[in-house]
mmCIF file of N, CA and C in Angstrom:
data_model
loop_
_atom_site.group_PDB
_atom_site.id
_atom_site.type_symbol
_atom_site.label_atom_id
_atom_site.label_comp_id
_atom_site.label_asym_id
_atom_site.label_seq_id
_atom_site.Cartn_x
_atom_site.Cartn_y
_atom_site.Cartn_z
ATOM 1 N N MET A 1216 -30.693 3.926 6.844
ATOM 2 C CA MET A 1216 -29.916 5.150 6.869
ATOM 3 C C MET A 1216 -30.859 6.317 6.661
ATOM 4 N N LYS A 1217 -30.618 7.383 7.378
ATOM 5 C CA LYS A 1217 -31.387 8.604 7.221
ATOM 6 C C LYS A 1217 -30.462 9.677 6.689
ATOM 7 N N ALA A 1218 -30.959 10.470 5.781
ATOM 8 C CA ALA A 1218 -30.195 11.601 5.282
ATOM 9 C C ALA A 1218 -31.118 12.803 5.258
ATOM 10 N N GLY A 1219 -30.586 13.961 5.508
ATOM 11 C CA GLY A 1219 -31.412 15.160 5.508
ATOM 12 C C GLY A 1219 -30.588 16.386 5.216
ATOM 13 N N ARG A 1220 -31.304 17.470 4.978
ATOM 14 C CA ARG A 1220 -30.646 18.746 4.707
ATOM 15 C C ARG A 1220 -31.401 19.813 5.482
ATOM 16 N N ARG A 1221 -30.700 20.536 6.314
ATOM 17 C CA ARG A 1221 -31.312 21.605 7.101
ATOM 18 C C ARG A 1221 -30.543 22.891 6.841
ATOM 19 N N GLY A 1222 -31.263 23.965 6.751
ATOM 20 C CA GLY A 1222 -30.622 25.263 6.612
ATOM 21 C C GLY A 1222 -30.534 25.933 7.964
ATOM 22 N N GLY A 1223 -29.446 26.612 8.221
ATOM 23 C CA GLY A 1223 -29.305 27.330 9.482
ATOM 24 C C GLY A 1223 -28.312 28.452 9.310
ATOM 25 N N GLY A 1224 -28.741 29.675 9.511
ATOM 26 C CA GLY A 1224 -27.826 30.800 9.399
ATOM 27 C C GLY A 1224 -27.255 30.964 8.006
ATOM 28 N N GLY A 1225 -27.999 30.534 6.973
ATOM 29 C CA GLY A 1225 -27.531 30.679 5.604
ATOM 30 C C GLY A 1225 -26.576 29.596 5.151
ATOM 31 N N MET A 1226 -26.105 28.747 6.053
ATOM 32 C CA MET A 1226 -25.170 27.680 5.691
ATOM 33 C C MET A 1226 -25.902 26.343 5.748
ATOM 34 N N PRO A 1227 -26.006 25.647 4.607
ATOM 35 C CA PRO A 1227 -26.690 24.356 4.634
ATOM 36 C C PRO A 1227 -25.885 23.322 5.420
ATOM 37 N N VAL A 1228 -26.593 22.515 6.144
ATOM 38 C CA VAL A 1228 -25.970 21.412 6.867
ATOM 39 C C VAL A 1228 -26.569 20.131 6.320
ATOM 40 N N THR A 1229 -25.741 19.256 5.853
ATOM 41 C CA THR A 1229 -26.199 17.980 5.346
ATOM 42 C C THR A 1229 -25.836 16.931 6.378
ATOM 43 N N ALA A 1230 -26.798 16.073 6.705
ATOM 44 C CA ALA A 1230 -26.567 15.069 7.743
ATOM 45 C C ALA A 1230 -27.083 13.711 7.301
ATOM 46 N N ALA A 1231 -26.475 12.670 7.840
ATOM 47 C CA ALA A 1231 -26.903 11.292 7.588
ATOM 48 C C ALA A 1231 -26.573 10.474 8.824
ATOM 49 N N SER A 1232 -27.386 9.463 9.095
ATOM 50 C CA SER A 1232 -27.132 8.618 10.261
ATOM 51 C C SER A 1232 -27.508 7.181 9.958
ATOM 52 N N ILE A 1233 -26.953 6.286 10.753
ATOM 53 C CA ILE A 1233 -27.236 4.863 10.610
ATOM 54 C C ILE A 1233 -27.075 4.202 11.980
ATOM 55 N N ARG A 1234 -27.887 3.187 12.221
ATOM 56 C CA ARG A 1234 -27.756 2.380 13.442
ATOM 57 C C ARG A 1234 -26.927 1.151 13.092
ATOM 58 N N LEU A 1235 -26.035 0.797 13.988
ATOM 59 C CA LEU A 1235 -25.153 -0.351 13.786
ATOM 60 C C LEU A 1235 -25.452 -1.398 14.848
ATOM 61 N N PRO A 1236 -25.315 -2.673 14.502
ATOM 62 C CA PRO A 1236 -25.738 -3.740 15.405
ATOM 63 C C PRO A 1236 -24.843 -3.970 16.619
ATOM 64 N N GLY A 1237 -23.672 -3.410 16.645
ATOM 65 C CA GLY A 1237 -22.707 -3.747 17.688
ATOM 66 C C GLY A 1237 -21.887 -4.934 17.211
ATOM 67 N N GLY A 1238 -20.885 -5.290 17.954
ATOM 68 C CA GLY A 1238 -20.040 -6.411 17.562
ATOM 69 C C GLY A 1238 -19.040 -6.037 16.484
ATOM 70 N N ARG A 1239 -18.374 -7.055 15.972
ATOM 71 C CA ARG A 1239 -17.271 -6.846 15.021
ATOM 72 C C ARG A 1239 -17.698 -6.192 13.718
ATOM 73 N N ALA A 1240 -18.919 -6.454 13.281
ATOM 74 C CA ALA A 1240 -19.382 -5.913 12.002
ATOM 75 C C ALA A 1240 -19.530 -4.394 12.032
ATOM 76 N N SER A 1241 -19.666 -3.819 13.194
ATOM 77 C CA SER A 1241 -19.935 -2.381 13.291
ATOM 78 C C SER A 1241 -18.844 -1.528 12.666
ATOM 79 N N ASN A 1242 -17.590 -1.876 12.864
ATOM 80 C CA ASN A 1242 -16.508 -1.074 12.290
ATOM 81 C C ASN A 1242 -16.508 -1.116 10.770
ATOM 82 N N VAL A 1243 -16.740 -2.290 10.218
ATOM 83 C CA VAL A 1243 -16.790 -2.422 8.756
ATOM 84 C C VAL A 1243 -17.947 -1.594 8.209
ATOM 85 N N LEU A 1244 -19.114 -1.710 8.834
ATOM 86 C CA LEU A 1244 -20.291 -0.963 8.392
ATOM 87 C C LEU A 1244 -20.090 0.542 8.558
ATOM 88 N N ALA A 1245 -19.458 0.957 9.648
ATOM 89 C CA ALA A 1245 -19.189 2.381 9.868
ATOM 90 C C ALA A 1245 -18.243 2.914 8.802
ATOM 91 N N ARG A 1246 -17.216 2.158 8.499
ATOM 92 C CA ARG A 1246 -16.250 2.577 7.477
ATOM 93 C C ARG A 1246 -16.930 2.744 6.122
ATOM 94 N N GLN A 1247 -17.771 1.772 5.752
ATOM 95 C CA GLN A 1247 -18.503 1.848 4.480
ATOM 96 C C GLN A 1247 -19.440 3.053 4.464
ATOM 97 N N PHE A 1248 -20.133 3.267 5.564
ATOM 98 C CA PHE A 1248 -21.075 4.383 5.674
ATOM 99 C C PHE A 1248 -20.361 5.726 5.507
ATOM 100 N N VAL A 1249 -19.277 5.931 6.236
ATOM 101 C CA VAL A 1249 -18.540 7.196 6.164
ATOM 102 C C VAL A 1249 -17.973 7.400 4.762
ATOM 103 N N SER A 1250 -17.376 6.376 4.200
ATOM 104 C CA SER A 1250 -16.801 6.472 2.860
ATOM 105 C C SER A 1250 -17.871 6.824 1.824
ATOM 106 N N THR A 1251 -19.014 6.164 1.912
ATOM 107 C CA THR A 1251 -20.115 6.424 0.980
ATOM 108 C C THR A 1251 -20.625 7.858 1.121
ATOM 109 N N GLN A 1252 -20.802 8.319 2.353
ATOM 110 C CA GLN A 1252 -21.309 9.676 2.570
ATOM 111 C C GLN A 1252 -20.323 10.735 2.101
ATOM 112 N N LEU A 1253 -19.043 10.538 2.376
ATOM 113 C CA LEU A 1253 -18.048 11.503 1.905
ATOM 114 C C LEU A 1253 -18.095 11.603 0.387
ATOM 115 N N GLY A 1254 -18.224 10.459 -0.278
ATOM 116 C CA GLY A 1254 -18.335 10.452 -1.735
ATOM 117 C C GLY A 1254 -19.592 11.158 -2.218
ATOM 118 N N ALA A 1255 -20.716 10.898 -1.570
ATOM 119 C CA ALA A 1255 -21.985 11.523 -1.955
ATOM 120 C C ALA A 1255 -21.928 13.042 -1.781
ATOM 121 N N TRP A 1256 -21.227 13.492 -0.758
ATOM 122 C CA TRP A 1256 -21.104 14.921 -0.495
ATOM 123 C C TRP A 1256 -19.905 15.544 -1.215
ATOM 124 N N LYS A 1257 -19.195 14.725 -1.988
ATOM 125 C CA LYS A 1257 -18.010 15.179 -2.733
ATOM 126 C C LYS A 1257 -16.964 15.827 -1.815
ATOM 127 N N LEU A 1258 -16.774 15.208 -0.663
ATOM 128 C CA LEU A 1258 -15.749 15.652 0.282
ATOM 129 C C LEU A 1258 -14.546 14.726 0.187
ATOM 130 N N ARG A 1259 -13.363 15.320 0.253
ATOM 131 C CA ARG A 1259 -12.136 14.524 0.223
ATOM 132 C C ARG A 1259 -11.592 14.371 1.635
ATOM 133 N N ASP A 1260 -11.081 13.185 1.898
ATOM 134 C CA ASP A 1260 -10.459 12.858 3.192
ATOM 135 C C ASP A 1260 -9.070 12.310 2.877
ATOM 136 N N PRO A 1261 -8.158 13.194 2.379
ATOM 137 C CA PRO A 1261 -6.879 12.720 1.842
ATOM 138 C C PRO A 1261 -6.063 11.856 2.796
ATOM 139 N N ALA A 1262 -6.035 12.204 4.059
ATOM 140 C CA ALA A 1262 -5.238 11.427 5.013
ATOM 141 C C ALA A 1262 -6.032 10.276 5.619
ATOM 142 N N GLY A 1263 -7.317 10.203 5.328
ATOM 143 C CA GLY A 1263 -8.151 9.147 5.894
ATOM 144 C C GLY A 1263 -8.533 9.390 7.342
ATOM 145 N N ASP A 1264 -8.343 10.630 7.815
ATOM 146 C CA ASP A 1264 -8.620 10.927 9.226
ATOM 147 C C ASP A 1264 -10.075 10.678 9.610
ATOM 148 N N ALA A 1265 -11.015 11.076 8.759
ATOM 149 C CA ALA A 1265 -12.433 10.894 9.098
ATOM 150 C C ALA A 1265 -12.762 9.417 9.267
ATOM 151 N N LEU A 1266 -12.224 8.582 8.392
ATOM 152 C CA LEU A 1266 -12.471 7.139 8.505
ATOM 153 C C LEU A 1266 -11.853 6.571 9.779
ATOM 154 N N ILE A 1267 -10.632 6.965 10.053
ATOM 155 C CA ILE A 1267 -9.943 6.489 11.260
ATOM 156 C C ILE A 1267 -10.705 6.923 12.509
ATOM 157 N N LEU A 1268 -11.089 8.189 12.555
ATOM 158 C CA LEU A 1268 -11.769 8.719 13.734
ATOM 159 C C LEU A 1268 -13.144 8.094 13.932
ATOM 160 N N ALA A 1269 -13.895 7.938 12.853
ATOM 161 C CA ALA A 1269 -15.219 7.311 12.963
ATOM 162 C C ALA A 1269 -15.092 5.890 13.490
ATOM 163 N N CYS A 1270 -14.142 5.136 12.951
ATOM 164 C CA CYS A 1270 -13.956 3.751 13.400
ATOM 165 C C CYS A 1270 -13.498 3.693 14.852
ATOM 166 N N GLU A 1271 -12.690 4.639 15.264
ATOM 167 C CA GLU A 1271 -12.239 4.670 16.662
ATOM 168 C C GLU A 1271 -13.410 4.930 17.603
ATOM 169 N N LEU A 1272 -14.254 5.899 17.257
ATOM 170 C CA LEU A 1272 -15.416 6.174 18.107
ATOM 171 C C LEU A 1272 -16.374 4.987 18.148
ATOM 172 N N VAL A 1273 -16.599 4.357 16.998
ATOM 173 C CA VAL A 1273 -17.496 3.193 16.954
ATOM 174 C C VAL A 1273 -16.907 2.042 17.761
ATOM 175 N N SER A 1274 -15.612 1.776 17.607
ATOM 176 C CA SER A 1274 -14.963 0.703 18.378
ATOM 177 C C SER A 1274 -15.129 0.924 19.874
ATOM 178 N N ASN A 1275 -14.873 2.156 20.317
ATOM 179 C CA ASN A 1275 -15.015 2.472 21.739
ATOM 180 C C ASN A 1275 -16.456 2.304 22.206
ATOM 181 N N ALA A 1276 -17.409 2.735 21.384
ATOM 182 C CA ALA A 1276 -18.824 2.628 21.762
ATOM 183 C C ALA A 1276 -19.253 1.172 21.882
ATOM 184 N N VAL A 1277 -18.821 0.340 20.949
ATOM 185 C CA VAL A 1277 -19.172 -1.083 20.992
ATOM 186 C C VAL A 1277 -18.518 -1.746 22.201
ATOM 187 N N LEU A 1278 -17.244 -1.449 22.422
ATOM 188 C CA LEU A 1278 -16.500 -2.071 23.515
ATOM 189 C C LEU A 1278 -17.020 -1.648 24.894
ATOM 190 N N HIS A 1279 -17.222 -0.366 25.075
ATOM 191 C CA HIS A 1279 -17.560 0.150 26.401
ATOM 192 C C HIS A 1279 -19.053 0.406 26.604
ATOM 193 N N GLY A 1280 -19.793 0.584 25.510
ATOM 194 C CA GLY A 1280 -21.220 0.872 25.627
ATOM 195 C C GLY A 1280 -22.085 -0.361 25.548
ATOM 196 N N GLY A 1281 -21.572 -1.396 24.897
ATOM 197 C CA GLY A 1281 -22.336 -2.625 24.757
ATOM 198 C C GLY A 1281 -23.523 -2.463 23.833
ATOM 199 N N GLY A 1282 -23.753 -3.442 23.012
ATOM 200 C CA GLY A 1282 -24.934 -3.435 22.155
ATOM 201 C C GLY A 1282 -24.820 -2.526 20.954
ATOM 202 N N ALA A 1283 -25.984 -2.211 20.406
ATOM 203 C CA ALA A 1283 -26.064 -1.409 19.191
ATOM 204 C C ALA A 1283 -25.594 0.025 19.451
ATOM 205 N N VAL A 1284 -25.102 0.653 18.398
ATOM 206 C CA VAL A 1284 -24.675 2.048 18.452
ATOM 207 C C VAL A 1284 -25.251 2.766 17.236
ATOM 208 N N ALA A 1285 -25.193 4.074 17.259
ATOM 209 C CA ALA A 1285 -25.617 4.868 16.105
ATOM 210 C C ALA A 1285 -24.491 5.825 15.752
ATOM 211 N N ILE A 1286 -24.346 6.087 14.462
ATOM 212 C CA ILE A 1286 -23.367 7.068 14.010
ATOM 213 C C ILE A 1286 -24.097 8.092 13.153
ATOM 214 N N ARG A 1287 -23.761 9.348 13.381
ATOM 215 C CA ARG A 1287 -24.360 10.451 12.633
ATOM 216 C C ARG A 1287 -23.232 11.309 12.089
ATOM 217 N N LEU A 1288 -23.352 11.680 10.828
ATOM 218 C CA LEU A 1288 -22.394 12.564 10.177
ATOM 219 C C LEU A 1288 -23.114 13.849 9.814
ATOM 220 N N ALA A 1289 -22.465 14.965 10.013
ATOM 221 C CA ALA A 1289 -23.016 16.251 9.605
ATOM 222 C C ALA A 1289 -21.930 17.039 8.894
ATOM 223 N N ARG A 1290 -22.218 17.446 7.690
ATOM 224 C CA ARG A 1290 -21.295 18.264 6.913
ATOM 225 C C ARG A 1290 -21.470 19.707 7.361
ATOM 226 N N THR A 1291 -20.377 20.316 7.761
ATOM 227 C CA THR A 1291 -20.437 21.686 8.265
ATOM 228 C C THR A 1291 -19.320 22.510 7.655
ATOM 229 N N GLY A 1292 -19.633 23.331 6.686
ATOM 230 C CA GLY A 1292 -18.622 24.181 6.070
ATOM 231 C C GLY A 1292 -17.484 23.372 5.489
ATOM 232 N N ASP A 1293 -16.280 23.549 6.024
ATOM 233 C CA ASP A 1293 -15.106 22.843 5.506
ATOM 234 C C ASP A 1293 -14.810 21.572 6.286
ATOM 235 N N GLY A 1294 -15.761 21.108 7.071
ATOM 236 C CA GLY A 1294 -15.470 19.953 7.908
ATOM 237 C C GLY A 1294 -16.605 18.972 8.033
ATOM 238 N N LEU A 1295 -16.402 18.073 8.961
ATOM 239 C CA LEU A 1295 -17.340 16.993 9.213
ATOM 240 C C LEU A 1295 -17.465 16.808 10.716
ATOM 241 N N ARG A 1296 -18.689 16.688 11.175
ATOM 242 C CA ARG A 1296 -18.945 16.352 12.579
ATOM 243 C C ARG A 1296 -19.383 14.895 12.608
ATOM 244 N N ILE A 1297 -18.744 14.123 13.461
ATOM 245 C CA ILE A 1297 -19.059 12.705 13.633
ATOM 246 C C ILE A 1297 -19.572 12.532 15.053
ATOM 247 N N GLU A 1298 -20.742 11.918 15.181
ATOM 248 C CA GLU A 1298 -21.329 11.658 16.496
ATOM 249 C C GLU A 1298 -21.627 10.176 16.608
ATOM 250 N N VAL A 1299 -21.231 9.577 17.703
ATOM 251 C CA VAL A 1299 -21.522 8.164 17.954
ATOM 252 C C VAL A 1299 -22.253 8.064 19.290
ATOM 253 N N THR A 1300 -23.406 7.412 19.252
ATOM 254 C CA THR A 1300 -24.253 7.250 20.429
ATOM 255 C C THR A 1300 -24.186 5.813 20.911
ATOM 256 N N ASP A 1301 -24.029 5.634 22.220
ATOM 257 C CA ASP A 1301 -24.085 4.290 22.801
ATOM 258 C C ASP A 1301 -24.934 4.323 24.066
ATOM 259 N N ARG A 1302 -25.105 3.174 24.689
ATOM 260 C CA ARG A 1302 -26.013 3.043 25.831
ATOM 261 C C ARG A 1302 -25.371 3.311 27.188
ATOM 262 N N SER A 1303 -24.070 3.444 27.229
ATOM 263 C CA SER A 1303 -23.397 3.645 28.516
ATOM 264 C C SER A 1303 -23.410 5.123 28.909
ATOM 265 N N PRO A 1304 -23.807 5.434 30.135
ATOM 266 C CA PRO A 1304 -23.747 6.826 30.580
ATOM 267 C C PRO A 1304 -22.333 7.263 30.967
ATOM 268 N N GLN A 1305 -21.425 6.307 31.086
ATOM 269 C CA GLN A 1305 -20.052 6.583 31.522
ATOM 270 C C GLN A 1305 -19.283 7.331 30.437
ATOM 271 N N PRO A 1306 -18.760 8.527 30.721
ATOM 272 C CA PRO A 1306 -17.974 9.236 29.709
ATOM 273 C C PRO A 1306 -16.644 8.525 29.465
ATOM 274 N N PRO A 1307 -16.096 8.672 28.268
ATOM 275 C CA PRO A 1307 -14.798 8.052 28.002
ATOM 276 C C PRO A 1307 -13.718 8.715 28.842
ATOM 277 N N SER A 1308 -12.740 7.928 29.233
ATOM 278 C CA SER A 1308 -11.627 8.485 29.999
ATOM 279 C C SER A 1308 -10.323 8.033 29.359
ATOM 280 N N PRO A 1309 -9.459 8.996 29.061
ATOM 281 C CA PRO A 1309 -8.176 8.658 28.453
ATOM 282 C C PRO A 1309 -7.358 7.738 29.354
ATOM 283 N N ARG A 1310 -6.645 6.822 28.709
ATOM 284 C CA ARG A 1310 -5.736 5.924 29.427
ATOM 285 C C ARG A 1310 -4.332 6.138 28.881
ATOM 286 N N PRO A 1311 -3.329 5.764 29.656
ATOM 287 C CA PRO A 1311 -1.958 5.900 29.162
ATOM 288 C C PRO A 1311 -1.768 5.120 27.858
ATOM 289 N N ALA A 1312 -0.977 5.669 26.960
ATOM 290 C CA ALA A 1312 -0.761 5.054 25.652
ATOM 291 C C ALA A 1312 -0.143 3.668 25.748
ATOM 292 N N ASP A 1313 0.599 3.389 26.819
ATOM 293 C CA ASP A 1313 1.251 2.086 26.932
ATOM 294 C C ASP A 1313 0.326 1.006 27.494
ATOM 295 N N VAL A 1314 -0.904 1.358 27.841
ATOM 296 C CA VAL A 1314 -1.892 0.389 28.312
ATOM 297 C C VAL A 1314 -2.638 -0.147 27.093
ATOM 298 N N ASP A 1315 -2.928 -1.455 27.081
ATOM 299 C CA ASP A 1315 -3.651 -2.052 25.964
ATOM 300 C C ASP A 1315 -4.947 -1.283 25.712
ATOM 301 N N GLY A 1316 -5.139 -0.815 24.483
ATOM 302 C CA GLY A 1316 -6.331 -0.051 24.145
ATOM 303 C C GLY A 1316 -6.264 1.402 24.567
ATOM 304 N N GLY A 1317 -5.089 1.883 24.930
ATOM 305 C CA GLY A 1317 -4.964 3.240 25.439
ATOM 306 C C GLY A 1317 -4.700 4.311 24.401
ATOM 307 N N LEU A 1318 -4.656 3.956 23.127
ATOM 308 C CA LEU A 1318 -4.336 4.942 22.092
ATOM 309 C C LEU A 1318 -5.554 5.689 21.561
ATOM 310 N N GLY A 1319 -6.743 5.139 21.736
ATOM 311 C CA GLY A 1319 -7.951 5.646 21.092
ATOM 312 C C GLY A 1319 -8.247 7.112 21.291
ATOM 313 N N LEU A 1320 -8.425 7.545 22.523
ATOM 314 C CA LEU A 1320 -8.775 8.944 22.754
ATOM 315 C C LEU A 1320 -7.614 9.881 22.446
ATOM 316 N N GLY A 1321 -6.394 9.414 22.613
ATOM 317 C CA GLY A 1321 -5.240 10.218 22.216
ATOM 318 C C GLY A 1321 -5.249 10.477 20.719
ATOM 319 N N LEU A 1322 -5.602 9.456 19.961
ATOM 320 C CA LEU A 1322 -5.722 9.581 18.509
ATOM 321 C C LEU A 1322 -6.838 10.563 18.155
ATOM 322 N N VAL A 1323 -7.973 10.428 18.815
ATOM 323 C CA VAL A 1323 -9.095 11.348 18.594
ATOM 324 C C VAL A 1323 -8.658 12.778 18.901
ATOM 325 N N ASP A 1324 -7.959 12.972 20.000
ATOM 326 C CA ASP A 1324 -7.500 14.299 20.392
ATOM 327 C C ASP A 1324 -6.507 14.872 19.381
ATOM 328 N N ASP A 1325 -5.618 14.029 18.878
ATOM 329 C CA ASP A 1325 -4.593 14.486 17.932
ATOM 330 C C ASP A 1325 -5.156 14.804 16.545
ATOM 331 N N LEU A 1326 -6.073 13.980 16.049
ATOM 332 C CA LEU A 1326 -6.531 14.106 14.663
ATOM 333 C C LEU A 1326 -7.765 14.982 14.474
ATOM 334 N N SER A 1327 -8.522 15.204 15.529
ATOM 335 C CA SER A 1327 -9.734 16.016 15.379
ATOM 336 C C SER A 1327 -9.444 17.477 15.719
ATOM 337 N N ALA A 1328 -10.284 18.372 15.207
ATOM 338 C CA ALA A 1328 -10.167 19.788 15.554
ATOM 339 C C ALA A 1328 -10.630 20.006 16.990
ATOM 340 N N ARG A 1329 -11.666 19.264 17.387
ATOM 341 C CA ARG A 1329 -12.154 19.274 18.760
ATOM 342 C C ARG A 1329 -13.084 18.092 18.947
ATOM 343 N N TRP A 1330 -13.321 17.729 20.204
ATOM 344 C CA TRP A 1330 -14.222 16.618 20.496
ATOM 345 C C TRP A 1330 -14.816 16.796 21.883
ATOM 346 N N GLY A 1331 -15.877 16.048 22.154
ATOM 347 C CA GLY A 1331 -16.505 16.153 23.457
ATOM 348 C C GLY A 1331 -17.544 15.062 23.667
ATOM 349 N N VAL A 1332 -18.238 15.164 24.787
ATOM 350 C CA VAL A 1332 -19.239 14.170 25.182
ATOM 351 C C VAL A 1332 -20.497 14.905 25.621
ATOM 352 N N VAL A 1333 -21.646 14.403 25.174
ATOM 353 C CA VAL A 1333 -22.935 14.937 25.604
ATOM 354 C C VAL A 1333 -23.694 13.803 26.283
ATOM 355 N N PRO A 1334 -23.969 13.937 27.594
ATOM 356 C CA PRO A 1334 -24.732 12.886 28.271
ATOM 357 C C PRO A 1334 -26.177 12.890 27.778
ATOM 358 N N GLY A 1335 -26.759 11.702 27.739
ATOM 359 C CA GLY A 1335 -28.151 11.569 27.327
ATOM 360 C C GLY A 1335 -28.959 10.852 28.388
ATOM 361 N N ARG A 1336 -30.227 10.644 28.102
ATOM 362 C CA ARG A 1336 -31.096 9.957 29.064
ATOM 363 C C ARG A 1336 -30.739 8.487 29.199
ATOM 364 N N THR A 1337 -30.331 7.880 28.100
ATOM 365 C CA THR A 1337 -30.051 6.438 28.132
ATOM 366 C C THR A 1337 -28.649 6.113 27.647
ATOM 367 N N GLY A 1338 -27.739 7.022 27.762
ATOM 368 C CA GLY A 1338 -26.374 6.788 27.302
ATOM 369 C C GLY A 1338 -25.669 8.109 27.077
ATOM 370 N N LYS A 1339 -24.891 8.169 26.009
ATOM 371 C CA LYS A 1339 -24.137 9.383 25.716
ATOM 372 C C LYS A 1339 -23.867 9.475 24.223
ATOM 373 N N VAL A 1340 -23.466 10.661 23.813
ATOM 374 C CA VAL A 1340 -22.994 10.904 22.453
ATOM 375 C C VAL A 1340 -21.564 11.397 22.567
ATOM 376 N N VAL A 1341 -20.650 10.721 21.903
ATOM 377 C CA VAL A 1341 -19.272 11.200 21.790
ATOM 378 C C VAL A 1341 -19.163 11.789 20.388
ATOM 379 N N TRP A 1342 -18.721 13.017 20.300
ATOM 380 C CA TRP A 1342 -18.674 13.705 19.018
ATOM 381 C C TRP A 1342 -17.279 14.273 18.774
ATOM 382 N N LEU A 1343 -17.007 14.525 17.512
ATOM 383 C CA LEU A 1343 -15.768 15.194 17.135
ATOM 384 C C LEU A 1343 -15.999 15.955 15.852
ATOM 385 N N GLU A 1344 -15.122 16.883 15.589
ATOM 386 C CA GLU A 1344 -15.142 17.631 14.340
ATOM 387 C C GLU A 1344 -13.766 17.545 13.713
ATOM 388 N N CYS A 1345 -13.757 17.322 12.406
ATOM 389 C CA CYS A 1345 -12.487 17.286 11.679
ATOM 390 C C CYS A 1345 -12.633 18.096 10.393
ATOM 391 N N ARG A 1346 -11.526 18.630 9.936
ATOM 392 C CA ARG A 1346 -11.518 19.418 8.701
ATOM 393 C C ARG A 1346 -11.243 18.493 7.524
ATOM 394 N N LEU A 1347 -11.914 18.792 6.428
ATOM 395 C CA LEU A 1347 -11.722 18.027 5.194
ATOM 396 C C LEU A 1347 -11.462 18.997 4.063
ATOM 397 N N SER A 1348 -10.943 18.472 2.953
ATOM 398 C CA SER A 1348 -10.732 19.354 1.797
ATOM 399 C C SER A 1348 -11.769 19.077 0.744
#
């Protein structure tokens, strides 16, 4: 795990990241990582949205990206930015909710303040921002 602190525009940004092996263990490890970091940063996630959203992004990355993934958290003011990197260049595409596995991006859209995709050289980063108390 990497953790760091960068200053920018007078507002400190605290960040941490971890690489996950892929497979079933990734969600458990992601959940532990997010929970530990929120505690270390003394951030509250009363509804559990950050945990739900992080696990959803990791699940999608493992399922559709194949192999290992990385998750990065950045504390920004009153919120949290979650970034998940995988090896697939294919951007996520929403599916109807009644299709098996079709709830994920709808959930991300509903629970996050905003989200998006950044293409990379060897895959992509799916990111979101959520507010915390």
